[in-house]
PDB file of C-alpha atoms and ligand atoms in Angstrom:
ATOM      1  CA  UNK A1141       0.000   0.000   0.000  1.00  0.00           C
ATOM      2  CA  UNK A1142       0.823   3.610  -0.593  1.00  0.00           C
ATOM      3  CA  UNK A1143       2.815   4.932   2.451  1.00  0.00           C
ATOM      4  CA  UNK A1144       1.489   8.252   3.291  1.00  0.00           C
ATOM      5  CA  UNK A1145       3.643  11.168   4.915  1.00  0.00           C
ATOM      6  CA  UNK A1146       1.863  14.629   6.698  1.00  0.00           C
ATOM      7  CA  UNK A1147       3.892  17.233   4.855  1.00  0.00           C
ATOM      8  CA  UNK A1148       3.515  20.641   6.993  1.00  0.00           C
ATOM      9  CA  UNK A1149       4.903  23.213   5.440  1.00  0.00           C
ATOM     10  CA  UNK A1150       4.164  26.546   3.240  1.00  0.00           C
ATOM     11  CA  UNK A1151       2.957  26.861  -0.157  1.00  0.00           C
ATOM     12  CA  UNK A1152       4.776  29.130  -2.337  1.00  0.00           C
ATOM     13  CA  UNK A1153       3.549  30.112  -5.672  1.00  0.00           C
ATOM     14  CA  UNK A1154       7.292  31.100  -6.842  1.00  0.00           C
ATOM     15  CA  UNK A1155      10.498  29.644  -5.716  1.00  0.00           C
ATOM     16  CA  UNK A1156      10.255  25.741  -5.889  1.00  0.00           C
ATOM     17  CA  UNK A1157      10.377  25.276  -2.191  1.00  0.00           C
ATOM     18  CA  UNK A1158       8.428  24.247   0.747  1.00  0.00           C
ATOM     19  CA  UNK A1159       5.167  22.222  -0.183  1.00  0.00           C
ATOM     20  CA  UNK A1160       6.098  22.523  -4.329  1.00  0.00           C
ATOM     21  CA  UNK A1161       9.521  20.524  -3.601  1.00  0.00           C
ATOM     22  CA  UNK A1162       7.921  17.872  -1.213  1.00  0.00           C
ATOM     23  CA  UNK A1163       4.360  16.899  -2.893  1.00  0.00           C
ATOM     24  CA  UNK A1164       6.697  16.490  -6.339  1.00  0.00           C
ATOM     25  CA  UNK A1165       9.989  14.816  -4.538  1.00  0.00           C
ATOM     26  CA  UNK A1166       7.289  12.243  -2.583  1.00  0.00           C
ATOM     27  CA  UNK A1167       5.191  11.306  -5.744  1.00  0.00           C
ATOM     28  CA  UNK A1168       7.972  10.727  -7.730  1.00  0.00           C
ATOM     29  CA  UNK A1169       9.475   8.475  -4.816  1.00  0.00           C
ATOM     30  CA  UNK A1170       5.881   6.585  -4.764  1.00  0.00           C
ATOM     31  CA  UNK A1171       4.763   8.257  -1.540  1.00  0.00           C
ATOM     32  CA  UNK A1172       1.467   9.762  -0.924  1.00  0.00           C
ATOM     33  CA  UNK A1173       2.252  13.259   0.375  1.00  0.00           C
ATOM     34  CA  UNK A1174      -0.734  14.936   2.352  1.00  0.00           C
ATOM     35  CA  UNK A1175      -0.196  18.627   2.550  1.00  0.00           C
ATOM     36  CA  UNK A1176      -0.649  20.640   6.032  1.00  0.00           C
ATOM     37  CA  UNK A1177       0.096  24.105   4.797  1.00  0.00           C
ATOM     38  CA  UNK A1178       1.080  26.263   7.659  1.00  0.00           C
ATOM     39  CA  UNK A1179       1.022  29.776   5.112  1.00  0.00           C
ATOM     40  CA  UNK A1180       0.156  30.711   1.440  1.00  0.00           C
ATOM     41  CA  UNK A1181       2.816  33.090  -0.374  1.00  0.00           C
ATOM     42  CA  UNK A1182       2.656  34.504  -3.586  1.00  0.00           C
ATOM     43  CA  UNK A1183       6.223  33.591  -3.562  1.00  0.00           C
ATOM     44  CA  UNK A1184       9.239  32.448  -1.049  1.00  0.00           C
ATOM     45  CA  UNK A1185      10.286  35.342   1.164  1.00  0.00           C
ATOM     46  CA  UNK A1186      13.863  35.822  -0.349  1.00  0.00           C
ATOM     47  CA  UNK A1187      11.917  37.545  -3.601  1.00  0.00           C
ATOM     48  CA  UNK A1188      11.705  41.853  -3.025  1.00  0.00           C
ATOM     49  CA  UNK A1189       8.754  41.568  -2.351  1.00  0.00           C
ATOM     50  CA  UNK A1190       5.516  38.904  -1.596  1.00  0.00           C
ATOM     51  CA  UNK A1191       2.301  38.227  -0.089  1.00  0.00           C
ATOM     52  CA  UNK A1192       1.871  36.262   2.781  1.00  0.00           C
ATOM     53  CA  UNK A1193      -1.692  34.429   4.514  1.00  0.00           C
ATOM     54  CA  UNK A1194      -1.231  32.902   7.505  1.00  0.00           C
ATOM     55  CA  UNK A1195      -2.855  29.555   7.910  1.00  0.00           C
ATOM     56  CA  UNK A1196      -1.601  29.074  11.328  1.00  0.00           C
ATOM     57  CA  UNK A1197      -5.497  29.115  12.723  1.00  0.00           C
ATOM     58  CA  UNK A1198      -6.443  26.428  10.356  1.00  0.00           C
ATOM     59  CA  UNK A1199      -3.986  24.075  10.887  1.00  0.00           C
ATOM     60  CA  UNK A1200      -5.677  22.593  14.305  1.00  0.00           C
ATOM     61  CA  UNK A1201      -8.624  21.994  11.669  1.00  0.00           C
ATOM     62  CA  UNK A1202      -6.674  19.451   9.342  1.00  0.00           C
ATOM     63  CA  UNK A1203      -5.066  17.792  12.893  1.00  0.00           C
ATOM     64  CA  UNK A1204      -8.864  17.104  14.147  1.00  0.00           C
ATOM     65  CA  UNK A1205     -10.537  16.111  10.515  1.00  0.00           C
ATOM     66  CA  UNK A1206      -7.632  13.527  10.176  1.00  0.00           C
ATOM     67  CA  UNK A1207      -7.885  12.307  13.970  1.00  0.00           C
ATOM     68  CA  UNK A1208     -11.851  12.150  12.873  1.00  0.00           C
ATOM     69  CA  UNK A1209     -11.040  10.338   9.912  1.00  0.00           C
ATOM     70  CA  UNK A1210      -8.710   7.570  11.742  1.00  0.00           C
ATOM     71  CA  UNK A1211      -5.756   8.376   9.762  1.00  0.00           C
ATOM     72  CA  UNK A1212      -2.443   7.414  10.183  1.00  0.00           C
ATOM     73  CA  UNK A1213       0.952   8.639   8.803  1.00  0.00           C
ATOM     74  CA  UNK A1214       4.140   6.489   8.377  1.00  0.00           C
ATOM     75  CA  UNK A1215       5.840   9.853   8.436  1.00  0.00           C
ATOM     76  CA  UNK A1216       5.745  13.387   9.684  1.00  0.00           C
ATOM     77  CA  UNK A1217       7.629  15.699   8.100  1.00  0.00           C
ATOM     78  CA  UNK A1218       8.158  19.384   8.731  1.00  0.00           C
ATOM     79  CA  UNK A1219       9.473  22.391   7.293  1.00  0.00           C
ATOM     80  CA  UNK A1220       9.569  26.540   6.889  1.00  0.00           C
ATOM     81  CA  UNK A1221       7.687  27.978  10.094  1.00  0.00           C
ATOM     82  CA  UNK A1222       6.934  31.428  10.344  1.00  0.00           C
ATOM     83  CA  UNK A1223       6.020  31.962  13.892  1.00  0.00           C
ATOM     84  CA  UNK A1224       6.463  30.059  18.031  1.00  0.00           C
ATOM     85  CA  UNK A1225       2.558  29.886  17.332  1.00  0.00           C
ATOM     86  CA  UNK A1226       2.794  27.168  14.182  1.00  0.00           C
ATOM     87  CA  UNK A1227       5.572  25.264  16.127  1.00  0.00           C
ATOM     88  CA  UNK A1228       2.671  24.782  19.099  1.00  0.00           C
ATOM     89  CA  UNK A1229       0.379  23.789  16.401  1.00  0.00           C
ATOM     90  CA  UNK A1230       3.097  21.248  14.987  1.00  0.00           C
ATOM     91  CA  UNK A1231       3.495  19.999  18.811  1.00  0.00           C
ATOM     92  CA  UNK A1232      -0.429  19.517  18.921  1.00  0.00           C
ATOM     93  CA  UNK A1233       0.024  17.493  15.876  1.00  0.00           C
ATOM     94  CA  UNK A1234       2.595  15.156  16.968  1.00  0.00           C
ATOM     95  CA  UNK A1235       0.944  14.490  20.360  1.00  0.00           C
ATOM     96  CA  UNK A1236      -2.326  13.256  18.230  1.00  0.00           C
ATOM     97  CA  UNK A1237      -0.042  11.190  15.072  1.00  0.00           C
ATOM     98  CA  UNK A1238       3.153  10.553  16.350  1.00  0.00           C
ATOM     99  CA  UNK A1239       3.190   7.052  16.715  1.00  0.00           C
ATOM    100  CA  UNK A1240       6.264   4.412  17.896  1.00  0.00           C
ATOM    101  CA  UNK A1241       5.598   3.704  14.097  1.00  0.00           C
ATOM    102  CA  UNK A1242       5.788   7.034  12.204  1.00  0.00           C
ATOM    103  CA  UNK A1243       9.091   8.715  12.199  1.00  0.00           C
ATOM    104  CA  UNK A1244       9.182  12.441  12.335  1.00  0.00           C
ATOM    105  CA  UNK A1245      11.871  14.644  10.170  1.00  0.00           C
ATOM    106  CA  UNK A1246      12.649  18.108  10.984  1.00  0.00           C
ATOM    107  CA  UNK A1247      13.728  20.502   8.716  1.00  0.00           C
ATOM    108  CA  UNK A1248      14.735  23.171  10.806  1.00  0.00           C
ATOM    109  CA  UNK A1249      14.786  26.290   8.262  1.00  0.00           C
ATOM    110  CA  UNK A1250      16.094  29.434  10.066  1.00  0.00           C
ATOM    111  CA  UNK A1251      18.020  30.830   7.536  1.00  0.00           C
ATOM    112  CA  UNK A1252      21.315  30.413   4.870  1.00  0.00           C
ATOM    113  CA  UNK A1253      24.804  31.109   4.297  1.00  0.00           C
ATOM    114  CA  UNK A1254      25.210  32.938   7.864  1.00  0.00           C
ATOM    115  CA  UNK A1255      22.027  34.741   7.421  1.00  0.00           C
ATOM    116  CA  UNK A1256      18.439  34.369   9.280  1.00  0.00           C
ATOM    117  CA  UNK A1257      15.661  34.377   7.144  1.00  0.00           C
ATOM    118  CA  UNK A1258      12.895  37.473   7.561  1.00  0.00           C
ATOM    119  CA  UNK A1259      10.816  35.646  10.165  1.00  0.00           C
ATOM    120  CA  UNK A1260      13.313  34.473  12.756  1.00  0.00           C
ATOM    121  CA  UNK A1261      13.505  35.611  16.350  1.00  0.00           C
ATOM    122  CA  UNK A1262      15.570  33.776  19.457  1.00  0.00           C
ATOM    123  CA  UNK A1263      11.608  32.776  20.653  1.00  0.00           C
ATOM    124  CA  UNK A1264      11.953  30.417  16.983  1.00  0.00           C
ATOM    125  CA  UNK A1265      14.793  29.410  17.867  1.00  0.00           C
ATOM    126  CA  UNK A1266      14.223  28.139  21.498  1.00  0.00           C
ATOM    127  CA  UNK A1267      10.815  26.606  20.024  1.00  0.00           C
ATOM    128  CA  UNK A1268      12.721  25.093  17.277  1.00  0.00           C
ATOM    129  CA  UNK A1269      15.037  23.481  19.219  1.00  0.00           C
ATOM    130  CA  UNK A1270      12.174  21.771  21.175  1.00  0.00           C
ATOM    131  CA  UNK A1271      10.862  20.513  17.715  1.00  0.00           C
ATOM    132  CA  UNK A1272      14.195  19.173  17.211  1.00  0.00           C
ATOM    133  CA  UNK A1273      14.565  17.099  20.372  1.00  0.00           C
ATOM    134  CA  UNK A1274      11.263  15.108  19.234  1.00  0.00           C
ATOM    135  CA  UNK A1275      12.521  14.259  15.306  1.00  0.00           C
ATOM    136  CA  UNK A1276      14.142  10.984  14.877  1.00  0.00           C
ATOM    137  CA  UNK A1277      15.776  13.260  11.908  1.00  0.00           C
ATOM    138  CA  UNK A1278      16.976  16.512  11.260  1.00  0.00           C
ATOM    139  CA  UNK A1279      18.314  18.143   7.898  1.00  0.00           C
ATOM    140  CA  UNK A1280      19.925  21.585   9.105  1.00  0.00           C
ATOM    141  CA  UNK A1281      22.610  23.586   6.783  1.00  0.00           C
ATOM    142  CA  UNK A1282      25.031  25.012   8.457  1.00  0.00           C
ATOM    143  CA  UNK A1283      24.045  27.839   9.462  1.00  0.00           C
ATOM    144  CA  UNK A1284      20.372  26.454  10.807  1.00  0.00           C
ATOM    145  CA  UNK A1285      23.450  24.008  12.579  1.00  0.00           C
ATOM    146  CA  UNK A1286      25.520  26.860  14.051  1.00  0.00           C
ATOM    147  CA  UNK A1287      21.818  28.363  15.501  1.00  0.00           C
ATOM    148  CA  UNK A1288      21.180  24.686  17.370  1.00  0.00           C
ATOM    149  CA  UNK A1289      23.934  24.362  18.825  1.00  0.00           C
ATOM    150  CA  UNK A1290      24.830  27.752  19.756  1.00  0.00           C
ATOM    151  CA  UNK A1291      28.035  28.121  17.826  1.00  0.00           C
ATOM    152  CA  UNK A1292      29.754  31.233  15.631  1.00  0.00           C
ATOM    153  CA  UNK A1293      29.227  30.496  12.172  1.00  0.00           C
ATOM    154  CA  UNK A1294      32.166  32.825  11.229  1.00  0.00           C
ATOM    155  CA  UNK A1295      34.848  30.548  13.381  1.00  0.00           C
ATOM    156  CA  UNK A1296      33.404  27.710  10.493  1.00  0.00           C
ATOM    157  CA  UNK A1297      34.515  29.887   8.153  1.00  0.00           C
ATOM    158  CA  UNK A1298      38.432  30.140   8.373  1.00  0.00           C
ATOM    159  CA  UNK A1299      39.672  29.299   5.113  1.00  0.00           C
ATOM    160  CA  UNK A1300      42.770  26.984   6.645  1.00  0.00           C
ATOM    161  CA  UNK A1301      40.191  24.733   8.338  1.00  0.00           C
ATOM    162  CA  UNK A1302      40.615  21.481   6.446  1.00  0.00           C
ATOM    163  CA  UNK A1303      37.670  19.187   5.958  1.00  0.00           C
ATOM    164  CA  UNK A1304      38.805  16.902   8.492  1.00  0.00           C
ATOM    165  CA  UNK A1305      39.171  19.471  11.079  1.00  0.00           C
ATOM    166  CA  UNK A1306      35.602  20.889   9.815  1.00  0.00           C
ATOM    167  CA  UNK A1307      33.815  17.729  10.365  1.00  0.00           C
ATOM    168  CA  UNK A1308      35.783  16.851  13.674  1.00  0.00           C
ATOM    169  CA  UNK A1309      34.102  20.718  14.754  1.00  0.00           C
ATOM    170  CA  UNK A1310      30.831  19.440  13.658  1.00  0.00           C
ATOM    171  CA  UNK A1311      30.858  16.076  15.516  1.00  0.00           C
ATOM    172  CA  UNK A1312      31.872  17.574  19.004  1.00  0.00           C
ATOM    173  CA  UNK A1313      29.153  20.296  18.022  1.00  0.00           C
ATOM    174  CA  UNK A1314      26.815  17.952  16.857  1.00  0.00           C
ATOM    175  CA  UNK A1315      26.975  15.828  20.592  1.00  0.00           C
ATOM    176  CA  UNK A1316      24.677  17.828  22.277  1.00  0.00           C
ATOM    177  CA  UNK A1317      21.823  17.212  19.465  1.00  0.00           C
ATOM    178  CA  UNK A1318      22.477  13.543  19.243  1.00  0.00           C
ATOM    179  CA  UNK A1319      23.021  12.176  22.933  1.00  0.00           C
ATOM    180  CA  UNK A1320      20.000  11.417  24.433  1.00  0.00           C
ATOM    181  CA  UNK A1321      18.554   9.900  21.636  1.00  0.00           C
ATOM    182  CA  UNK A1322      19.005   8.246  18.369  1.00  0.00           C
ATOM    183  CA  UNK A1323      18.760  11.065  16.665  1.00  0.00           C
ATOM    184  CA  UNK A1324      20.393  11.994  12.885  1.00  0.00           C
ATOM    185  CA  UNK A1325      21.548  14.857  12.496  1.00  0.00           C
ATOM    186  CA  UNK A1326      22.312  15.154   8.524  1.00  0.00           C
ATOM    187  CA  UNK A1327      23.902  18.767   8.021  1.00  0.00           C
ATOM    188  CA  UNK A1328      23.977  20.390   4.672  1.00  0.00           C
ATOM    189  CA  UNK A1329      25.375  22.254   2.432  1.00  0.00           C
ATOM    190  CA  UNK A1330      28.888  22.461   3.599  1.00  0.00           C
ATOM    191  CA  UNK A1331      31.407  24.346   1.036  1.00  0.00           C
ATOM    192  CA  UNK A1332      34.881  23.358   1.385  1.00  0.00           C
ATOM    193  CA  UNK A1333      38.034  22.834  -0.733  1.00  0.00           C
ATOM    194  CA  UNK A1334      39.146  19.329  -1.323  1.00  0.00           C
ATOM    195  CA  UNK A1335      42.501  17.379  -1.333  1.00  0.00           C
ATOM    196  CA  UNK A1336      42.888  17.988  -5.043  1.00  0.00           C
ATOM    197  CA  UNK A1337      41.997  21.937  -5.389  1.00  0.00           C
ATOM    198  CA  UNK A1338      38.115  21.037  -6.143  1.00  0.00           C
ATOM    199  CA  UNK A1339      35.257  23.384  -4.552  1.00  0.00           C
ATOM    200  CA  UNK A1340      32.849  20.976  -3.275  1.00  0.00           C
ATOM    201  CA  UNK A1341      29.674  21.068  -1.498  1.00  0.00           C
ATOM    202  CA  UNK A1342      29.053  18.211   0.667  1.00  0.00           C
ATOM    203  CA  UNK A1343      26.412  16.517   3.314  1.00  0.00           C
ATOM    204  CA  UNK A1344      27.490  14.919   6.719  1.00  0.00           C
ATOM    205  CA  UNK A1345      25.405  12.602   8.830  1.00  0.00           C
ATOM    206  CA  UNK A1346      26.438  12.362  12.043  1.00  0.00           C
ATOM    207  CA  UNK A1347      24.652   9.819  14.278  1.00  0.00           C
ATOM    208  CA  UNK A1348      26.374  10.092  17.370  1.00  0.00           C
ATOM    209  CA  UNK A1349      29.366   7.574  16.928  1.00  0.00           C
ATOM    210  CA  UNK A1350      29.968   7.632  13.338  1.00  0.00           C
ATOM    211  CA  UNK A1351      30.096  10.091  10.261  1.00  0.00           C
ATOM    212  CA  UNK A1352      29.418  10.107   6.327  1.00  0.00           C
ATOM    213  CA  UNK A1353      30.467  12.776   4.135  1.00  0.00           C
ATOM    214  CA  UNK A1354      28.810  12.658   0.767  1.00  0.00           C
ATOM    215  CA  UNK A1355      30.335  15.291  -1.124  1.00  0.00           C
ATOM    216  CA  UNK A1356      30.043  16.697  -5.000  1.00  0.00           C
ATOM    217  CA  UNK A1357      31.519  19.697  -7.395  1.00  0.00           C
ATOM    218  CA  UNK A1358      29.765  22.961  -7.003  1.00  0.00           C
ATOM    219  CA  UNK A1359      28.813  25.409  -8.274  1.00  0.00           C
ATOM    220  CA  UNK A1360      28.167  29.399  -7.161  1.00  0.00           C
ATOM    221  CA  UNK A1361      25.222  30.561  -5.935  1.00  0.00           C
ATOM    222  CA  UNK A1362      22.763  29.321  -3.092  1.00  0.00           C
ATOM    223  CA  UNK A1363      19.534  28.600  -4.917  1.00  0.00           C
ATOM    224  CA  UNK A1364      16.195  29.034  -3.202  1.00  0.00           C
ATOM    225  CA  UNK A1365      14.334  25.053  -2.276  1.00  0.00           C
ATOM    226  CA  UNK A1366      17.791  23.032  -2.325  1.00  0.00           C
ATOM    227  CA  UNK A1367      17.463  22.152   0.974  1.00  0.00           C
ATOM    228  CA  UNK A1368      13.410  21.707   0.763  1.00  0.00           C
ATOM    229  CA  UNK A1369      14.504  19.191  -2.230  1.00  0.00           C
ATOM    230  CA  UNK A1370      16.959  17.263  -0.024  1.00  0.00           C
ATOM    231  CA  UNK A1371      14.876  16.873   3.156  1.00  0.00           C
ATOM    232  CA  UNK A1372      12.049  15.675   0.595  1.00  0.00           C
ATOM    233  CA  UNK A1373      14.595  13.273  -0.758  1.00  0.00           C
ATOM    234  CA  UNK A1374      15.526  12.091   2.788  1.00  0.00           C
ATOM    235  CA  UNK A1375      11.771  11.764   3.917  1.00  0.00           C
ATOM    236  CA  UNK A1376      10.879   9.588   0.690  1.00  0.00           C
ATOM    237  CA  UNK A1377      14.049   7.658   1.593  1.00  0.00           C
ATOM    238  CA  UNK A1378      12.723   6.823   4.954  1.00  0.00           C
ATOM    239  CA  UNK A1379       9.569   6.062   4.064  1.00  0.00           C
ATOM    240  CA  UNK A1380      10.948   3.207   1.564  1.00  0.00           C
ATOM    241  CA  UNK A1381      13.519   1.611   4.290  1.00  0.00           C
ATOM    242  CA  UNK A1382      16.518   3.330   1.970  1.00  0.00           C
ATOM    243  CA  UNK A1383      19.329   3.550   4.043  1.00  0.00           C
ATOM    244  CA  UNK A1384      20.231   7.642   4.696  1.00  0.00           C
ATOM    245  CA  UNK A1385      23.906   6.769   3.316  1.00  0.00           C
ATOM    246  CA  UNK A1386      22.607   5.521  -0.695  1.00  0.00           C
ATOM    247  CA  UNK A1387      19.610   8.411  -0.210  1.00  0.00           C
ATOM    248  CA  UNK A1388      22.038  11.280   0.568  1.00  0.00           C
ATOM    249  CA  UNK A1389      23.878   9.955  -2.659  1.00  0.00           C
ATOM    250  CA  UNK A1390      20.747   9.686  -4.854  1.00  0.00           C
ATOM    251  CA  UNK A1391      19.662  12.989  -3.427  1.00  0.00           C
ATOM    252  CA  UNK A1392      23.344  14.378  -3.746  1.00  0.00           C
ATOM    253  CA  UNK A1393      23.442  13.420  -7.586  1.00  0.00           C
ATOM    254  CA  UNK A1394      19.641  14.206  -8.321  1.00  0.00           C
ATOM    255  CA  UNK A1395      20.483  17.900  -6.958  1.00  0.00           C
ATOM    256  CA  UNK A1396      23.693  18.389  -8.365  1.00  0.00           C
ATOM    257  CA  UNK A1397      22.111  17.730 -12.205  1.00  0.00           C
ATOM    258  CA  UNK A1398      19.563  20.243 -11.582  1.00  0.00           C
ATOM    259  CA  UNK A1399      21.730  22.911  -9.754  1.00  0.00           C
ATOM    260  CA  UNK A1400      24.280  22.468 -12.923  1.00  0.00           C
ATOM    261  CA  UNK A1401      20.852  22.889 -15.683  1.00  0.00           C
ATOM    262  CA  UNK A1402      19.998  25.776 -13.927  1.00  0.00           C
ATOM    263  CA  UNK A1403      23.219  27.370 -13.963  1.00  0.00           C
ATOM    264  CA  UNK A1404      23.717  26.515 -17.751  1.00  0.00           C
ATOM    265  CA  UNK A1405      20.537  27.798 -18.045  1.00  0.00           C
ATOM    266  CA  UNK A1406      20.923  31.403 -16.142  1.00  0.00           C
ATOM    267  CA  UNK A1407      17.949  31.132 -13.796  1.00  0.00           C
ATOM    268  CA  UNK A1408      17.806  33.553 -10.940  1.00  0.00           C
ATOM    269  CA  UNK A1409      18.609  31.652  -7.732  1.00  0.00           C
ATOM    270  CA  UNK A1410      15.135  32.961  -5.823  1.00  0.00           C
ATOM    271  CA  UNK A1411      13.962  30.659  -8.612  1.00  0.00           C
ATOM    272  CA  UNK A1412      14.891  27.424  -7.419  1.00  0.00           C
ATOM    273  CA  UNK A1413      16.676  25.116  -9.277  1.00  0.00           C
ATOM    274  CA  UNK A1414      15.128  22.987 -12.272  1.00  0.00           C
ATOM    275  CA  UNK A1415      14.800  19.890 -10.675  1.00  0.00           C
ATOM    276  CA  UNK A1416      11.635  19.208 -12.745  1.00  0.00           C
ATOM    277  CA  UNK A1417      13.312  16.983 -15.192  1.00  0.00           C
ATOM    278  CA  UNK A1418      15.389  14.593 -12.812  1.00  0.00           C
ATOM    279  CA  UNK A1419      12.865  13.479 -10.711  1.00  0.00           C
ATOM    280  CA  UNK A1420      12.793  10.322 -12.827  1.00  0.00           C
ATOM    281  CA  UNK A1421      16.558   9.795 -10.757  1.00  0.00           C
ATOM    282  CA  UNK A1422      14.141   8.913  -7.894  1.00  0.00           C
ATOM    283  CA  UNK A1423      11.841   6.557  -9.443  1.00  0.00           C
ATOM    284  CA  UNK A1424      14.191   3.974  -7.693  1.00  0.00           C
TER     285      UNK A1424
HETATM  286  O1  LIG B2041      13.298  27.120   1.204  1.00  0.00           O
HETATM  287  C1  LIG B2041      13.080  27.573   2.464  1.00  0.00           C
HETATM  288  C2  LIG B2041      11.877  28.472   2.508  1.00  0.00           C
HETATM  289  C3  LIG B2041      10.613  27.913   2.570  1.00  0.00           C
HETATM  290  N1  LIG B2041       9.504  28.679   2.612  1.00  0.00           N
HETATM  291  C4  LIG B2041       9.590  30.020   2.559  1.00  0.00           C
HETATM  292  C5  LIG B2041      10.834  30.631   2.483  1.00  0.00           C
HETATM  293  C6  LIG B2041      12.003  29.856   2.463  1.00  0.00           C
HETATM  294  C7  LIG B2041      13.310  30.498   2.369  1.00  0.00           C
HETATM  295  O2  LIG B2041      13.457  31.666   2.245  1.00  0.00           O
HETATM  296  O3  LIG B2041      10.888  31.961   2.421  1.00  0.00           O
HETATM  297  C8  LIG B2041       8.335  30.831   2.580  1.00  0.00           C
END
């Protein structure tokens, strides 16, 4: 039978993020995605301008229909959050479908590249990090990282850090997140410079004990849904027993194509990249 995953997260008419990157990521995985939308938006928040309708009062709706309804989730997974009030609304949820059965990802989106996104405020953060402690997953970048764990971004930055010494950073870091649970913390989007002279971009999961860097070329530019795109790819993975190793790898090579067609191609990074035509990497 279809596996079905609760997707909360926004819907953005522009961008290719947030609900647009999971619904499309899922189906093409062969997962039923069923869409919570915690806001409507005429277009992601990076754009100059957009309009945004909070659906935060209609979320406890779509909790009590489905509770109603008897349904059951194999899968929660969870996005963008614009306000403390939708993570309470997520933590509503999860007390009503979080099951020993369903496994709950978090992506905790904050901001990018050093930078907090429009709607964070410490009050996200402290709420955030109480989303975190329930996930069995969690895709941060670096910077959402740094915020977690309540390290300088900047002292990540210094150009002689090797890779090693990066990741060694992380793990210590990354303690705290993983202890007192089995949690996996799968950080993105780390730019570094290999061995051989190559800019990379890589992903490192970090379960406690153990690390796994899966790294590939890349190129400039931080384009808007990436990271929506890879969480997707990690939730679809979990729902199909894929191990998170071979998934970051798919994921890795199914976002590297489309980041290098939509360089090729010019597209504005607010854009998002066009990942349209490689979802058929996932079909696996
Ligand atoms: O891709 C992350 C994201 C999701 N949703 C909205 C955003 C962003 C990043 O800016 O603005 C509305």
């Amino acid at each position: 039978m279809t596996k079905k995953v609760a997707v909360i997260n926004d819907l953005s008419g522009l961008g290719r993020c947030s609900l647009t990157a999971a619904i499309s990521v899922l189906s093409a995985m062969g997962i039923q995605a069923c869409p919570l939308p915690t806001a409507i938006l005429s277009s992601q928040t990076e754009y100059p301008s957009y309009y945004c309708y909070d659906f935060t009062d209609k979320m406890d709706y779509f909790r009590q229909e489905w509770k109603k309804l008897g349904t059951s989730f194999s899968g929660i997974y969870t996005g963008y959050v614009a306000s403390v009030c939708q993570i309470e609304q997520i933590m509503y949820f999860l007390d009503t479908f979080q099951t020993a059965d369903t496994f709950l990802l978090v992506d905790p989106v904050m901001g990018d590249d050093g930078v907090t996104y429009d709607m964070y405020t410490s009050g996200l953060l402290t709420a955030m990090k109480e989303l975190v402690a329930r996930a069995d997953v969690i895709t941060p970048n670096l910077t959402e990282f740094c915020l977690l764990t309540d390290i300088d971004y900047n002292s990540l930055q210094d150009p002689s850090l090797s890779i090693q010494q990066l990741i060694s950073r992380l793990k210590d870091a990354g303690q705290t997140l993983t202890k007192d649970h089995e949690k996996k913390v799968l950080i993105t989007g780390i730019h570094f410079t290999a061995d051989d002279g190559v800019h990379k971009i890589g992903n490192l999961l970090l379960d406690g004990s153990s690390h796994f860097l899966s790294a590939y070329p890349c190129c400039n530019g931080s384009y808007s849904g990436t990271g929506d795109l890879f969480a997707s790819c990690i939730t679809g993975g979990l729902a199909r027993d894929i191990s998170l190793t071979e998934m970051m790898q798919t994921a890795g090579s199914f976002l590297e194509k489309s980041l290098i067609d939509s360089v090729e191609e010019h597209v504005p990074v607010n854009e998002g990249v066009n990942f349209e035509k490689y979802l058929y990497l996932l079909h696996t």
